[in-house]
Short mmCIF file of C-alpha atoms in Angstrom, two decimals:
data_model
loop_
_atom_site.label_atom_id
_atom_site.label_comp_id
_atom_site.label_asym_id
_atom_site.label_seq_id
_atom_site.Cartn_x
_atom_site.Cartn_y
_atom_site.Cartn_z
CA MET Q 187 0.04 0.03 -0.06
CA ASN Q 188 2.91 2.48 0.96
CA ARG Q 189 4.43 1.68 -2.47
CA LEU Q 190 1.39 2.81 -4.35
CA ILE Q 191 0.91 6.00 -2.40
CA LEU Q 192 4.75 6.76 -2.91
CA ASN Q 193 4.20 6.04 -6.56
CA LYS Q 194 1.25 8.43 -6.79
CA ILE Q 195 3.14 11.26 -4.98
CA ILE Q 196 6.11 10.99 -7.32
CA LEU Q 197 3.84 10.92 -10.36
CA ALA Q 198 1.99 14.06 -9.03
CA LEU Q 199 5.22 15.88 -8.25
CA SER Q 200 6.96 15.12 -11.60
CA THR Q 201 3.68 16.09 -13.52
CA LEU Q 202 3.46 19.39 -11.61
CA SER Q 203 7.08 20.21 -12.45
CA ALA Q 204 6.72 19.41 -16.07
CA VAL Q 205 3.56 21.66 -16.12
CA ILE Q 206 5.37 24.54 -14.50
CA GLY Q 207 8.40 24.21 -16.99
CA ILE Q 208 6.16 24.19 -19.84
CA GLY Q 209 3.93 26.77 -18.33
CA PHE Q 210 6.86 29.29 -18.46
CA LEU Q 211 7.59 28.46 -21.93
CA PHE Q 212 4.03 29.13 -23.06
CA TRP Q 213 3.85 32.26 -20.84
CA ILE Q 214 6.91 33.51 -22.78
CA LEU Q 215 5.48 32.65 -26.24
CA ALA Q 216 2.05 34.11 -25.37
CA THR Q 217 3.35 37.25 -24.16
CA LEU Q 218 5.80 37.49 -27.05
CA SER Q 219 3.09 36.82 -29.55
CA TYR Q 220 0.53 39.16 -28.13
CA LYS Q 221 2.87 42.19 -27.66
CA GLY Q 222 4.85 41.25 -30.88
CA ILE Q 223 2.02 40.82 -33.18
CA THR Q 224 0.29 43.98 -31.99
CA SER Q 225 3.50 45.93 -32.67
CA ILE Q 226 4.09 44.58 -36.25
CA HIS Q 227 3.06 46.83 -39.08
CA TRP Q 228 3.90 46.52 -42.74
CA SER Q 229 6.37 49.22 -42.34
CA THR Q 230 8.27 47.11 -39.81
CA PHE Q 231 9.50 45.08 -42.74
CA THR Q 232 9.99 47.76 -45.28
CA ASN Q 233 11.76 50.49 -43.34
CA ASP Q 234 15.21 50.44 -41.75
CA LEU Q 235 15.81 50.96 -38.05
CA VAL Q 236 16.35 54.59 -38.51
CA ALA Q 237 12.73 54.96 -39.81
CA GLY Q 238 11.24 52.54 -37.10
CA GLY Q 239 11.65 49.33 -39.08
CA ILE Q 240 13.73 46.14 -38.99
CA ARG Q 241 14.59 45.62 -42.75
CA ASN Q 242 18.23 46.42 -42.40
CA LEU Q 243 18.48 44.54 -39.19
CA LEU Q 244 17.09 41.22 -40.67
CA VAL Q 245 19.39 41.49 -43.72
CA GLY Q 246 22.39 42.37 -41.38
CA GLN Q 247 21.85 39.57 -38.84
CA PHE Q 248 21.27 37.03 -41.77
CA THR Q 249 24.40 38.29 -43.75
CA MET Q 250 26.56 37.86 -40.77
CA ALA Q 251 25.10 34.49 -39.63
CA LEU Q 252 25.40 33.07 -43.23
CA MET Q 253 28.85 34.29 -43.78
CA ALA Q 254 29.80 32.82 -40.30
CA SER Q 255 28.28 29.49 -41.42
CA ALA Q 256 30.22 29.53 -44.77
CA VAL Q 257 33.34 29.60 -42.68
CA ALA Q 258 32.37 27.51 -39.81
CA VAL Q 259 30.44 24.61 -41.46
CA PRO Q 260 33.40 23.50 -43.77
CA LEU Q 261 35.94 24.06 -41.07
CA GLY Q 262 33.80 22.23 -38.44
CA MET Q 263 32.92 19.38 -40.69
CA MET Q 264 36.59 18.73 -41.74
CA ALA Q 265 37.70 18.89 -38.18
CA GLY Q 266 34.99 16.49 -37.18
CA ILE Q 267 36.04 14.16 -40.00
CA TYR Q 268 39.59 14.29 -38.79
CA LEU Q 269 38.60 13.49 -35.25
CA ARG Q 270 36.49 10.55 -36.15
CA GLU Q 271 37.97 8.99 -39.27
CA TYR Q 272 41.69 10.03 -39.25
CA GLY Q 273 42.60 10.88 -35.54
CA HIS Q 274 40.64 8.20 -34.06
CA GLY Q 275 42.24 7.04 -30.87
CA SER Q 276 45.29 9.43 -31.18
CA LYS Q 277 46.22 11.69 -28.39
CA LEU Q 278 46.03 14.83 -30.56
CA ALA Q 279 42.51 13.94 -31.46
CA SER Q 280 41.32 13.61 -27.92
CA VAL Q 281 42.92 16.77 -26.87
CA ILE Q 282 41.16 18.62 -29.68
CA ARG Q 283 37.87 16.95 -28.91
CA ASN Q 284 38.08 18.00 -25.32
CA LEU Q 285 39.11 21.50 -26.21
CA SER Q 286 36.26 21.86 -28.69
CA ASP Q 287 33.84 20.66 -26.10
CA VAL Q 288 35.10 23.30 -23.56
CA MET Q 289 34.82 25.91 -26.34
CA MET Q 290 31.22 24.94 -26.93
CA SER Q 291 30.38 25.89 -23.40
CA ALA Q 292 32.50 29.12 -23.35
CA PRO Q 293 30.54 32.15 -22.42
CA SER Q 294 29.60 33.89 -25.70
CA ILE Q 295 30.45 37.24 -24.01
CA VAL Q 296 34.08 35.99 -23.63
CA ILE Q 297 34.24 35.14 -27.27
CA GLY Q 298 33.05 38.81 -27.94
CA VAL Q 299 35.79 40.26 -25.68
CA PHE Q 300 38.45 38.00 -27.55
CA VAL Q 301 37.30 39.00 -31.00
CA PHE Q 302 37.09 42.75 -29.85
CA ALA Q 303 40.81 42.59 -28.88
CA LEU Q 304 41.72 40.88 -32.06
CA PHE Q 305 39.66 42.40 -34.74
CA VAL Q 306 38.01 45.61 -33.37
CA ASP Q 307 40.63 47.28 -31.36
CA PRO Q 308 43.44 47.11 -33.92
CA PHE Q 309 41.16 48.11 -36.75
CA GLY Q 310 39.94 51.34 -35.05
CA GLY Q 311 36.25 50.42 -34.74
CA TYR Q 312 33.31 48.05 -34.72
CA ASN Q 313 33.00 46.21 -38.00
CA GLY Q 314 30.83 43.47 -39.62
CA TRP Q 315 33.83 41.24 -40.13
CA ALA Q 316 34.45 41.06 -36.51
CA GLY Q 317 30.87 40.02 -35.81
CA ILE Q 318 31.20 37.24 -38.47
CA VAL Q 319 34.44 35.97 -36.92
CA ALA Q 320 32.77 35.85 -33.40
CA LEU Q 321 29.73 33.99 -34.75
CA ALA Q 322 31.96 31.50 -36.62
CA ILE Q 323 34.07 30.85 -33.43
CA MET Q 324 30.74 30.06 -31.59
CA MET Q 325 29.54 27.78 -34.43
CA ILE Q 326 32.81 25.77 -35.01
CA PRO Q 327 32.79 23.48 -31.96
CA ILE Q 328 29.08 22.86 -32.38
CA ILE Q 329 29.61 21.57 -35.96
CA ILE Q 330 32.70 19.65 -34.96
CA SER Q 331 30.97 17.81 -32.18
CA THR Q 332 27.78 17.10 -34.32
CA THR Q 333 29.91 15.81 -37.24
CA ASP Q 334 31.89 13.70 -34.72
CA ASN Q 335 28.91 12.25 -33.19
CA MET Q 336 27.03 11.66 -36.32
CA LEU Q 337 30.01 9.88 -37.94
CA SER Q 338 30.33 7.67 -34.80
CA LEU Q 339 26.87 6.39 -35.57
CA VAL Q 340 27.98 5.14 -38.89
CA PRO Q 341 28.67 1.40 -38.39
CA THR Q 342 32.28 0.32 -38.97
CA GLU Q 343 31.18 -2.39 -41.31
CA LEU Q 344 30.20 0.35 -43.78
CA ARG Q 345 33.61 1.65 -43.91
CA GLU Q 346 35.12 -1.78 -44.19
CA ALA Q 347 32.68 -2.82 -46.88
CA GLY Q 348 33.69 0.26 -49.00
CA MET Q 349 37.30 -0.54 -48.51
CA ALA Q 350 36.63 -4.19 -49.23
CA LEU Q 351 35.34 -3.21 -52.73
CA GLY Q 352 38.52 -1.39 -53.49
CA GLY Q 353 37.90 2.06 -52.30
CA SER Q 354 40.69 4.39 -51.04
CA LYS Q 355 40.00 5.77 -47.56
CA HIS Q 356 39.29 9.34 -48.40
CA LYS Q 357 36.84 8.24 -51.18
CA ILE Q 358 35.03 6.05 -48.76
CA ILE Q 359 34.77 8.70 -46.25
CA MET Q 360 33.60 11.35 -48.50
CA GLN Q 361 31.31 9.21 -50.70
CA ILE Q 362 29.89 6.80 -48.18
CA VAL Q 363 30.52 7.57 -44.62
CA VAL Q 364 29.57 11.34 -44.78
CA LYS Q 365 26.72 10.42 -47.00
CA ALA Q 366 25.41 7.94 -44.46
CA ALA Q 367 25.57 10.65 -41.66
CA LYS Q 368 24.09 13.42 -43.96
CA VAL Q 369 20.87 13.93 -42.37
CA GLY Q 370 22.28 14.09 -38.94
CA ILE Q 371 25.05 16.60 -39.90
CA THR Q 372 22.55 18.69 -41.83
CA THR Q 373 20.23 18.82 -38.84
CA GLY Q 374 23.25 19.77 -36.61
CA VAL Q 375 24.14 22.56 -39.13
CA LEU Q 376 20.62 23.88 -39.02
CA LEU Q 377 20.27 23.80 -35.26
CA SER Q 378 23.73 25.54 -34.81
CA PHE Q 379 22.61 28.18 -37.46
CA ALA Q 380 19.43 28.66 -35.26
CA ARG Q 381 21.62 29.10 -32.25
CA ILE Q 382 23.97 31.84 -33.66
CA ILE Q 383 21.06 33.69 -35.49
CA GLY Q 384 19.89 34.55 -31.99
CA GLU Q 385 23.20 35.51 -30.37
CA THR Q 386 23.58 38.99 -28.91
CA ALA Q 387 26.72 38.92 -26.76
CA PRO Q 388 29.35 38.09 -29.43
CA LEU Q 389 28.04 40.94 -31.51
CA LEU Q 390 27.54 43.55 -28.95
CA PHE Q 391 31.09 44.95 -29.23
CA THR Q 392 32.22 43.47 -32.38
CA SER Q 393 29.86 44.37 -35.08
CA ALA Q 394 27.76 46.60 -32.69
CA ASN Q 395 24.84 47.90 -34.66
CA ASN Q 396 23.87 50.25 -37.48
CA GLN Q 397 20.56 52.21 -37.97
CA PHE Q 398 21.10 52.29 -41.75
CA PHE Q 399 21.07 49.78 -44.44
CA THR Q 400 24.54 48.67 -45.31
CA MET Q 401 26.38 45.80 -46.95
CA ASP Q 402 29.79 47.29 -46.02
CA LEU Q 403 31.35 44.84 -43.58
CA THR Q 404 34.10 47.21 -42.70
CA GLU Q 405 31.56 49.40 -40.93
CA GLN Q 406 29.35 48.95 -37.94
CA PHE Q 407 26.88 46.27 -39.16
CA PRO Q 408 23.12 46.25 -38.43
CA SER Q 409 22.03 43.40 -36.08
CA LEU Q 410 18.56 42.27 -34.98
CA THR Q 411 19.64 41.06 -31.70
CA VAL Q 412 21.78 43.95 -30.56
CA SER Q 413 18.90 46.30 -31.63
CA ILE Q 414 16.40 44.48 -29.48
CA TYR Q 415 18.87 45.09 -26.55
CA ASN Q 416 19.09 48.75 -27.36
CA LEU Q 417 15.40 49.29 -28.15
CA ALA Q 418 14.24 47.56 -24.98
CA THR Q 419 16.19 50.07 -22.84
CA TYR Q 420 14.79 53.21 -24.63
CA PRO Q 421 12.13 55.10 -22.67
CA ASP Q 422 9.82 55.84 -25.65
CA LEU Q 423 6.90 53.55 -26.33
CA GLU Q 424 7.66 53.19 -30.22
CA SER Q 425 11.11 51.84 -29.56
CA ARG Q 426 9.85 49.29 -26.98
CA GLU Q 427 7.06 48.15 -29.27
CA LEU Q 428 9.62 47.66 -32.10
CA ALA Q 429 11.75 45.64 -29.61
CA TRP Q 430 8.67 43.46 -29.06
CA ALA Q 431 7.97 43.10 -32.83
CA ALA Q 432 11.67 42.25 -33.38
CA SER Q 433 11.83 39.80 -30.51
CA PHE Q 434 8.66 38.01 -32.04
CA ILE Q 435 9.99 37.80 -35.45
CA LEU Q 436 13.30 36.44 -34.23
CA THR Q 437 11.49 33.84 -32.33
CA VAL Q 438 9.58 32.82 -35.13
CA ILE Q 439 12.75 32.49 -37.24
CA VAL Q 440 14.49 30.41 -34.78
CA LEU Q 441 11.44 28.26 -34.30
CA CYS Q 442 11.15 27.65 -37.98
CA ILE Q 443 14.66 26.65 -38.35
CA ASN Q 444 14.46 24.31 -35.43
CA LEU Q 445 11.28 22.73 -36.80
CA ILE Q 446 12.90 22.15 -40.23
CA GLY Q 447 15.88 20.48 -38.57
CA ARG Q 448 13.61 18.18 -36.58
CA TYR Q 449 11.39 17.45 -39.56
CA ALA Q 450 14.43 16.45 -41.62
CA ILE Q 451 15.30 13.91 -38.93
CA ARG Q 452 11.79 12.42 -38.71
CA ASN Q 453 11.52 12.17 -42.40
CA LYS Q 454 14.69 10.13 -42.54
CA LYS Q 455 13.44 7.45 -40.18
CA MET J 260 46.14 -32.25 -56.26
CA GLY J 261 48.12 -30.08 -58.52
CA LYS J 262 49.34 -26.62 -57.61
CA ASN J 263 47.09 -24.99 -60.24
CA ASN J 264 44.12 -25.87 -58.19
CA LEU J 265 45.23 -23.48 -55.45
CA VAL J 266 43.88 -19.98 -55.38
CA MET J 267 45.27 -18.89 -52.03
CA ASP J 268 47.84 -20.66 -49.89
CA ILE J 269 48.49 -19.51 -46.25
CA LYS J 270 51.83 -20.70 -44.89
CA ASP J 271 53.16 -20.48 -41.26
CA PHE J 272 50.91 -17.36 -40.94
CA SER J 273 50.83 -15.67 -37.50
CA PHE J 274 48.99 -12.51 -36.70
CA THR J 275 49.26 -10.24 -33.72
CA TYR J 276 46.75 -7.50 -33.09
CA SER J 277 47.97 -3.94 -32.30
CA GLY J 278 48.93 -3.77 -28.68
CA ALA J 279 48.34 -7.32 -27.91
CA GLU J 280 51.28 -9.46 -26.58
CA GLU J 281 50.18 -12.93 -27.69
CA PRO J 282 49.48 -13.63 -31.44
CA SER J 283 45.88 -14.24 -32.17
CA LEU J 284 46.84 -16.74 -34.94
CA LYS J 285 49.83 -19.17 -34.62
CA LYS J 286 51.57 -20.77 -37.57
CA ILE J 287 48.43 -21.30 -39.75
CA ASN J 288 48.79 -23.45 -42.70
CA LEU J 289 45.67 -23.53 -44.95
CA PRO J 290 45.20 -24.10 -48.66
CA VAL J 291 42.34 -22.45 -50.38
CA LEU J 292 41.29 -24.40 -53.53
CA GLU J 293 39.89 -22.97 -56.61
CA ASN J 294 36.14 -23.11 -57.33
CA LYS J 295 35.59 -24.70 -53.96
CA ILE J 296 33.92 -23.60 -50.73
CA THR J 297 36.13 -23.70 -47.79
CA ALA J 298 34.37 -23.31 -44.44
CA MET J 299 36.07 -22.12 -41.19
CA ILE J 300 34.34 -23.20 -37.96
CA GLY J 301 35.46 -23.00 -34.39
CA PRO J 302 34.13 -21.51 -31.08
CA SER J 303 34.04 -17.70 -30.61
CA GLY J 304 37.51 -16.11 -30.32
CA CYS J 305 39.29 -18.96 -32.05
CA GLY J 306 40.61 -16.56 -34.78
CA LYS J 307 38.47 -17.57 -37.76
CA SER J 308 37.40 -14.12 -38.59
CA THR J 309 40.87 -12.69 -37.84
CA LEU J 310 42.27 -15.17 -40.37
CA LEU J 311 39.48 -14.28 -42.93
CA ARG J 312 40.16 -10.67 -42.46
CA ALA J 313 43.82 -11.11 -43.13
CA MET J 314 43.15 -12.62 -46.51
CA ASN J 315 42.12 -9.22 -48.09
CA ARG J 316 44.18 -7.16 -45.68
CA ILE J 317 41.05 -5.41 -44.23
CA HIS J 318 42.89 -5.48 -40.92
CA ASP J 319 45.08 -2.64 -42.33
CA LEU J 320 42.22 -0.19 -41.89
CA TYR J 321 43.80 -0.19 -38.40
CA SER J 322 47.31 0.33 -37.93
CA GLY J 323 49.91 -1.54 -35.79
CA ASN J 324 48.93 -5.19 -36.49
CA LYS J 325 51.76 -7.53 -37.06
CA TYR J 326 51.82 -10.16 -39.83
CA GLU J 327 54.31 -13.14 -40.06
CA GLY J 328 54.62 -15.87 -42.60
CA LEU J 329 52.93 -15.58 -46.06
CA ILE J 330 49.83 -15.70 -47.89
CA ASN J 331 50.09 -16.41 -51.45
CA LEU J 332 47.41 -15.34 -53.97
CA TYR J 333 47.61 -17.24 -57.31
CA LYS J 334 46.53 -15.03 -60.24
CA ALA J 335 44.67 -16.11 -63.26
CA ASP J 336 47.81 -16.29 -65.23
CA GLY J 337 49.44 -18.67 -62.88
CA SER J 338 51.70 -16.15 -61.21
CA LYS J 339 51.68 -15.76 -57.49
CA GLU J 340 52.06 -12.87 -55.06
CA ASN J 341 52.59 -12.77 -51.22
CA ILE J 342 49.85 -10.51 -50.10
CA LEU J 343 51.52 -9.81 -46.90
CA ASP J 344 54.33 -7.87 -48.92
CA LEU J 345 51.79 -5.25 -50.01
CA LYS J 346 52.47 -1.76 -48.59
CA LYS J 347 50.81 0.87 -50.80
CA GLU J 348 47.05 1.84 -50.80
CA ASN J 349 46.88 1.12 -54.53
CA ASP J 350 48.23 -2.54 -54.02
CA PHE J 351 45.64 -2.92 -51.38
CA ILE J 352 42.88 -1.71 -53.65
CA LYS J 353 44.07 -4.17 -56.42
CA LEU J 354 44.10 -7.10 -53.80
CA ARG J 355 40.50 -6.16 -52.65
CA GLN J 356 39.22 -6.15 -56.20
CA GLN J 357 40.47 -9.84 -56.33
CA VAL J 358 39.43 -10.85 -53.07
CA GLY J 359 36.03 -9.48 -52.10
CA MET J 360 34.21 -9.71 -48.77
CA ILE J 361 30.82 -10.03 -47.34
CA PHE J 362 30.13 -8.97 -43.80
CA GLN J 363 27.87 -10.33 -41.18
CA LYS J 364 25.45 -7.46 -41.22
CA PRO J 365 24.19 -6.47 -44.56
CA THR J 366 26.09 -3.16 -45.56
CA PRO J 367 24.17 -1.51 -48.39
CA PHE J 368 25.53 2.10 -49.12
CA PRO J 369 23.13 4.93 -48.69
CA MET J 370 22.42 5.26 -52.35
CA SER J 371 20.37 3.68 -54.94
CA ILE J 372 20.31 -0.16 -55.92
CA PHE J 373 22.05 0.58 -59.15
CA ASP J 374 24.57 2.89 -57.60
CA ASN J 375 25.45 0.38 -54.97
CA VAL J 376 26.46 -2.31 -57.53
CA ALA J 377 27.98 0.31 -59.76
CA TYR J 378 30.09 1.82 -56.92
CA GLY J 379 32.74 -0.79 -57.06
CA LEU J 380 32.91 -0.81 -60.73
CA LYS J 381 33.42 2.93 -60.76
CA LEU J 382 36.15 2.73 -58.40
CA SER J 383 37.86 0.27 -60.53
CA GLY J 384 37.73 2.89 -63.31
CA ILE J 385 34.71 1.96 -65.51
CA LYS J 386 32.96 5.04 -66.54
CA ASN J 387 31.14 4.05 -69.73
CA ARG J 388 27.42 4.14 -68.86
CA SER J 389 26.35 1.14 -70.95
CA GLU J 390 29.08 -0.89 -69.75
CA LEU J 391 28.20 -0.11 -66.19
CA GLU J 392 24.53 -0.95 -66.87
CA GLY J 393 25.45 -4.23 -68.41
CA ARG J 394 27.74 -5.36 -65.55
CA VAL J 395 25.21 -4.14 -62.87
CA GLU J 396 22.46 -6.31 -64.50
CA LYS J 397 24.70 -9.21 -64.73
CA ALA J 398 25.86 -8.92 -61.21
CA LEU J 399 22.24 -8.58 -59.92
CA GLN J 400 21.27 -11.68 -62.01
CA GLY J 401 24.12 -13.51 -60.62
CA ALA J 402 23.25 -12.83 -57.12
CA ALA J 403 19.61 -13.80 -57.83
CA ILE J 404 18.16 -10.54 -56.91
CA TRP J 405 17.61 -9.06 -60.50
CA LYS J 406 13.76 -10.02 -60.62
CA GLU J 407 13.10 -8.15 -57.45
CA THR J 408 15.11 -5.02 -58.17
CA LYS J 409 14.96 -4.53 -61.88
CA ASP J 410 12.01 -2.17 -61.62
CA ARG J 411 13.35 -0.25 -58.76
CA LEU J 412 17.09 0.30 -59.57
CA LYS J 413 16.77 3.94 -58.82
CA GLU J 414 15.35 3.33 -55.29
CA SER J 415 17.38 3.55 -52.10
CA ALA J 416 18.99 0.35 -51.39
CA LEU J 417 17.99 0.87 -47.66
CA GLY J 418 14.32 -0.01 -48.48
CA LEU J 419 15.36 -3.65 -49.22
CA SER J 420 14.79 -6.41 -46.83
CA GLY J 421 17.84 -7.77 -44.73
CA GLY J 422 18.07 -10.76 -47.08
CA GLN J 423 17.72 -8.66 -50.07
CA GLN J 424 20.35 -6.24 -48.78
CA GLN J 425 22.72 -9.20 -48.39
CA ARG J 426 22.21 -10.49 -51.64
CA LEU J 427 22.80 -6.96 -53.06
CA CYS J 428 26.10 -6.85 -51.12
CA ILE J 429 27.11 -10.15 -52.83
CA ALA J 430 26.08 -8.70 -56.19
CA ARG J 431 28.23 -5.74 -55.55
CA ALA J 432 31.26 -7.94 -54.74
CA VAL J 433 30.52 -10.31 -57.66
CA ALA J 434 30.30 -7.43 -60.05
CA LEU J 435 34.06 -6.79 -59.65
CA LYS J 436 34.69 -10.45 -60.85
CA PRO J 437 36.90 -11.32 -57.98
CA ARG J 438 38.92 -14.59 -57.78
CA VAL J 439 37.86 -15.08 -54.07
CA LEU J 440 34.97 -14.09 -51.98
CA LEU J 441 35.32 -14.01 -48.28
CA PHE J 442 32.07 -14.46 -46.22
CA ASP J 443 32.16 -13.59 -42.61
CA GLU J 444 29.00 -15.19 -41.21
CA PRO J 445 26.92 -13.86 -43.99
CA THR J 446 23.63 -15.28 -42.68
CA SER J 447 23.71 -14.97 -38.86
CA ALA J 448 21.65 -11.75 -39.02
CA LEU J 449 19.13 -13.28 -41.40
CA ASP J 450 16.00 -15.34 -41.11
CA PRO J 451 15.89 -18.95 -42.29
CA ILE J 452 14.32 -18.26 -45.70
CA SER J 453 16.86 -15.55 -46.49
CA THR J 454 19.49 -17.76 -45.12
CA GLY J 455 18.37 -20.56 -47.60
CA ALA J 456 18.55 -18.12 -50.51
CA ILE J 457 22.00 -16.99 -49.62
CA GLU J 458 23.28 -20.58 -49.25
CA GLU J 459 21.92 -21.48 -52.58
CA LEU J 460 23.60 -18.44 -54.07
CA ILE J 461 26.96 -19.21 -52.56
CA THR J 462 26.75 -22.79 -53.88
CA GLU J 463 26.14 -21.35 -57.38
CA LEU J 464 28.89 -18.87 -57.06
CA LYS J 465 31.51 -21.48 -56.81
CA GLU J 466 31.25 -22.14 -60.55
CA GLU J 467 32.92 -18.86 -61.07
CA LEU J 468 35.05 -18.10 -58.07
CA SER J 469 36.30 -19.59 -54.91
CA VAL J 470 34.57 -19.08 -51.46
CA VAL J 471 35.87 -18.86 -47.96
CA ILE J 472 33.12 -18.77 -45.36
CA VAL J 473 33.18 -18.33 -41.68
CA THR J 474 30.27 -19.64 -39.89
CA HIS J 475 28.93 -20.53 -36.46
CA ASN J 476 26.35 -22.79 -37.84
CA MET J 477 27.83 -26.37 -38.33
CA GLN J 478 24.92 -27.51 -40.37
CA GLN J 479 25.65 -24.54 -42.70
CA ALA J 480 29.28 -25.69 -43.04
CA SER J 481 28.47 -29.33 -43.70
CA ARG J 482 25.74 -28.29 -46.33
CA LEU J 483 27.74 -25.76 -48.22
CA SER J 484 31.36 -26.50 -48.00
CA ASP J 485 33.82 -28.79 -49.80
CA TYR J 486 36.53 -28.41 -47.27
CA THR J 487 36.36 -27.46 -43.62
CA ALA J 488 38.96 -25.91 -41.32
CA PHE J 489 38.34 -26.35 -37.69
CA MET J 490 40.04 -23.54 -35.66
CA TYR J 491 40.75 -23.62 -31.92
CA LEU J 492 42.36 -21.02 -29.74
CA GLY J 493 44.35 -19.43 -32.69
CA ASP J 494 45.52 -22.77 -34.06
CA LEU J 495 44.28 -24.57 -37.07
CA ALA J 496 43.21 -27.77 -35.40
CA GLU J 497 42.06 -29.86 -38.40
CA TYR J 498 41.54 -29.26 -42.17
CA ASP J 499 40.16 -31.67 -44.46
CA LYS J 500 37.50 -32.62 -46.80
CA THR J 501 34.07 -31.49 -45.12
CA ASP J 502 32.61 -35.12 -45.22
CA LYS J 503 35.74 -36.34 -43.39
CA ILE J 504 35.55 -33.65 -40.67
CA PHE J 505 32.08 -34.16 -40.04
CA LEU J 506 31.83 -37.92 -40.24
CA ASN J 507 35.11 -39.06 -39.28
CA PRO J 508 37.41 -36.41 -37.83
CA SER J 509 40.93 -37.51 -36.94
CA LYS J 510 41.15 -35.52 -33.73
CA LYS J 511 39.11 -35.87 -30.57
CA LEU J 512 39.01 -32.09 -30.20
CA THR J 513 37.15 -31.85 -33.70
CA GLU J 514 34.75 -34.49 -32.83
CA ASP J 515 34.00 -32.84 -29.46
CA TYR J 516 33.26 -29.64 -31.18
CA ILE J 517 31.13 -30.82 -34.09
CA THR J 518 29.12 -33.03 -31.75
CA GLY J 519 28.33 -30.04 -29.57
CA ARG J 520 30.35 -31.11 -26.45
CA PHE J 521 31.72 -27.61 -26.10
CA GLY J 522 31.80 -24.29 -27.93
#
């Protein structure tokens, strides 16, 4: 009898905890949607920040995130392939793997400070390139770890079967092993993109922000997240409404990318 | 039996895994006869898979293993080559095109059925589309899976059943026209019906090539093979015609094993 009561108590407690956790999530989403949607106008998308819109911010944020991905994805994938396929079991590989894991949990503000010292200070001011470097540094360890993990799920027999058919190591890795892990790696890339598209701290004092539309990466570069940070601290109502609108749009973007990533996995199974 | 019947000849062969102190195989002597099926049986850990994996140097995917003795491969023109002398990746590739391998679990590549069979052919340098198509069809027919797959060559090979996948893997290996095909417990992951199909296929294959098969299943060894090698603790305990091994083994150890007294 005691066991049954205990069981019920635990069940009730864990259900309650789950409800509280999810409750906060819905609360955030509900507030965000309510305040966000009511603050969005057509002009939000067509105007730049200087005229009360976020057009330049969206373009700027995506430009930096995409260019960071263009650097981080090939670098991270090649490093992941090295760790799993070539350096397997070697000391160097295990040191790199551990450092990469540490990097993944490095506070993003620290990465921002590092890039500030390297790419902002010596060049005389905030610039878009610095923002890209900071985001790429955030992204690389995530891609390394995803690639490494996904390749580890590919059965050894597949590699051996490829070699047994007369393939050279690099051909088997590139044409079979990576292909077998393709879905997992793609998902990892999407999720890490979703992660960096919403980052503020690494951009705060690297690319900073720009009220105007620009594609010049040597200047301060427009950023959605940094703008949200700035706008939310302004006293006037319009700025704060725009901050809500921008937050809502950012959330929708991140959510969509996540959903696409998850859908890709499910479709595969 | 004359020398021209040999396709592979293993002499005083010892093998030590990377980092191990004791050799896993000790002074093995084993002939592999042309167009015959040679079965290797023995309890787990006796070294039969280790020996099989030495015969196409697939061990060399992992560094640090030590080979001693020699394993001769007799070519179609009668010349022979000690495969333990091979050092370069290109030589391994040539060896593996002549000595193919089928694994315990089916290993279809994540690509279409056609591309799976064409893959090894493309690696060997065949680019001509119509030649590829001809060789793929022939290989699929040779592995008795053409009827099931001819209308779905472009579909992913991962959609096939386990038994079909294994036959596809055999087709893939046969397409290269190897002299020897090594089977590492090819049916232990399959149901009885698929197992029957694979066994029938292996029996047909010996018309064109030589087969070495590692199996845990003694009925399978006795059904399929012409010659049987019984291995125990890294030694080749007994090798003879399959009938002799199963009906009248010369060693007590062999008899104990095949009658199920241990292992």
